PDB file of C-alpha atoms in Angstrom:
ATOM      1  CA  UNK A   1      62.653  70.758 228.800  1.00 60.00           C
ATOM      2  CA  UNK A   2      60.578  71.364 231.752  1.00 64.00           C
ATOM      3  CA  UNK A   3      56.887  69.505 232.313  1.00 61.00           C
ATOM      4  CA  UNK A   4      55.275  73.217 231.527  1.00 72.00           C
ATOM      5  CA  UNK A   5      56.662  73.379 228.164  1.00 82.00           C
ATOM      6  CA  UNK A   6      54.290  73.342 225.758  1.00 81.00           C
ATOM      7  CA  UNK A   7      56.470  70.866 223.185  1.00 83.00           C
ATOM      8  CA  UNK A   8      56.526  68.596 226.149  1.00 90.00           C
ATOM      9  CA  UNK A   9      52.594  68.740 226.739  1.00 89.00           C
ATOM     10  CA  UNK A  10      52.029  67.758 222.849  1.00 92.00           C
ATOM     11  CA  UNK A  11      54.399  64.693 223.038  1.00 94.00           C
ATOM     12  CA  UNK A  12      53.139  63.430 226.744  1.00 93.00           C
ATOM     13  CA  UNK A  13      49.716  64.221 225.147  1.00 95.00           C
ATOM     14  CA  UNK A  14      50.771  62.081 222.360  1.00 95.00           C
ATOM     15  CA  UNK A  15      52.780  59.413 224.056  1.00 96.00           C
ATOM     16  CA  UNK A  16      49.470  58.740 226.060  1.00 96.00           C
ATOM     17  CA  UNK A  17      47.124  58.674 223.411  1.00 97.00           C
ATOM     18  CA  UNK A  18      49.229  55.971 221.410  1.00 96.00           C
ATOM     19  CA  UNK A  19      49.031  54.268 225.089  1.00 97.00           C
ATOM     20  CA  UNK A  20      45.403  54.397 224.930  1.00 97.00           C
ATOM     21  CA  UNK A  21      45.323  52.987 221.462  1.00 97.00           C
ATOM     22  CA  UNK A  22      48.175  50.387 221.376  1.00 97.00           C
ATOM     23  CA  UNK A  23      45.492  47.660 222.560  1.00 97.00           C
ATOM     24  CA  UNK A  24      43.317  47.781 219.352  1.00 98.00           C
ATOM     25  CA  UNK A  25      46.431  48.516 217.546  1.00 97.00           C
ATOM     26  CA  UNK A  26      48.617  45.384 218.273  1.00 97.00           C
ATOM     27  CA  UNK A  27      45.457  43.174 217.527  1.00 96.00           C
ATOM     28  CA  UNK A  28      44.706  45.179 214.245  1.00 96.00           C
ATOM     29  CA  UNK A  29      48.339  44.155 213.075  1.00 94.00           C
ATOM     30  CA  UNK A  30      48.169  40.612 214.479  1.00 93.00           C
ATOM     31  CA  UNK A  31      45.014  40.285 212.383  1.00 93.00           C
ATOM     32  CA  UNK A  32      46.461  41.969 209.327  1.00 91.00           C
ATOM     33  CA  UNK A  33      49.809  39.726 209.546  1.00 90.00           C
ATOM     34  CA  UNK A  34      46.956  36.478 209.651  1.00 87.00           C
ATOM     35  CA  UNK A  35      45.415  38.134 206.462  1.00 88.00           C
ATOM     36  CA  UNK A  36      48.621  38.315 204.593  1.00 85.00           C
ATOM     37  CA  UNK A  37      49.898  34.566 205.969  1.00 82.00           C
ATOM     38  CA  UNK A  38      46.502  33.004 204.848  1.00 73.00           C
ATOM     39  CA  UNK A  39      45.583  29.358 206.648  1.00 57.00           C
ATOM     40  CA  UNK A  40      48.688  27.703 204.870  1.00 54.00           C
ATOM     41  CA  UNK A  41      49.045  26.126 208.398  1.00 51.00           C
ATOM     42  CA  UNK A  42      52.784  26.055 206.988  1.00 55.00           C
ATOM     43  CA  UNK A  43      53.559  29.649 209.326  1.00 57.00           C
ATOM     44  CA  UNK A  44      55.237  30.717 206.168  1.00 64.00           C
ATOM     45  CA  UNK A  45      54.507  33.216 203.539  1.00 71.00           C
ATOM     46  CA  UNK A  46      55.725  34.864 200.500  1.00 82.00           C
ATOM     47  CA  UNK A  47      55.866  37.978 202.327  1.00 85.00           C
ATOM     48  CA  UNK A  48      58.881  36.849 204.297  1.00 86.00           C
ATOM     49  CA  UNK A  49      60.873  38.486 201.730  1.00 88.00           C
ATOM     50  CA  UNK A  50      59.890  41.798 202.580  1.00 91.00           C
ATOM     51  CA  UNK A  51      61.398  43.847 205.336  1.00 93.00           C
ATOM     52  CA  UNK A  52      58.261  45.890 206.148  1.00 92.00           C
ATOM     53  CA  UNK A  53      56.636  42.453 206.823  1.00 90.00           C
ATOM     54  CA  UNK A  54      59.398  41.252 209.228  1.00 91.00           C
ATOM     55  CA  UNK A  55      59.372  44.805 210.625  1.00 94.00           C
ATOM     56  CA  UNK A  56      55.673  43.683 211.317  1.00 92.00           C
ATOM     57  CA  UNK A  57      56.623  40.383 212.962  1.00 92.00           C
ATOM     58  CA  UNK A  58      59.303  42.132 214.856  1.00 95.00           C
ATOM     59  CA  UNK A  59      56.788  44.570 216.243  1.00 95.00           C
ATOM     60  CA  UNK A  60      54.052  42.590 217.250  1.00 95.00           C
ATOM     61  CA  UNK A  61      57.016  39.926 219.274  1.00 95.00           C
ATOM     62  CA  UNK A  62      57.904  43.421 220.777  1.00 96.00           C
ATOM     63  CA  UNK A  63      54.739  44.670 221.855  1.00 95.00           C
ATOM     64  CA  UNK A  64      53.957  41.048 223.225  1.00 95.00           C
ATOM     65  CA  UNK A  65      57.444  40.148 225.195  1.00 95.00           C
ATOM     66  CA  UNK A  66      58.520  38.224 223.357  1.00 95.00           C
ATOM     67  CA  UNK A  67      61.181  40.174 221.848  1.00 85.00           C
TER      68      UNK A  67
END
């Protein structure tokens, strides 16, 4: 697909606006994993069983290199 085709414009329009928000996104789900993990202190939670919550985890490691 060439740069002037309009499918291209939406998704570079797209990719960049997920750009723009990926800051406030990323902390958004680190705060949202804290909520589910609680202050056990233990780094372990009962949500570990559940592959959207690792899919979390494996996100966030993504987005912050460490992955």
């Amino acid at each position: 697909r060439s740069v002037e085709d309009p499918q291209t414009k939406t998704e570079n329009d797209a990719n960049a606006r997920l750009i723009a928000a990926a800051p406030e996104l990323l902390e958004f789900a680190k705060w949202a994993m804290g909520q589910l993990c609680g202050d056990s202190g233990t780094g372990e939670s009962h949500w570990e069983q559940f592959k959207e919550f690792r899919d979390g985890q494996s996100a966030i490691a993504k987005a912050e290199g460490k992955q």
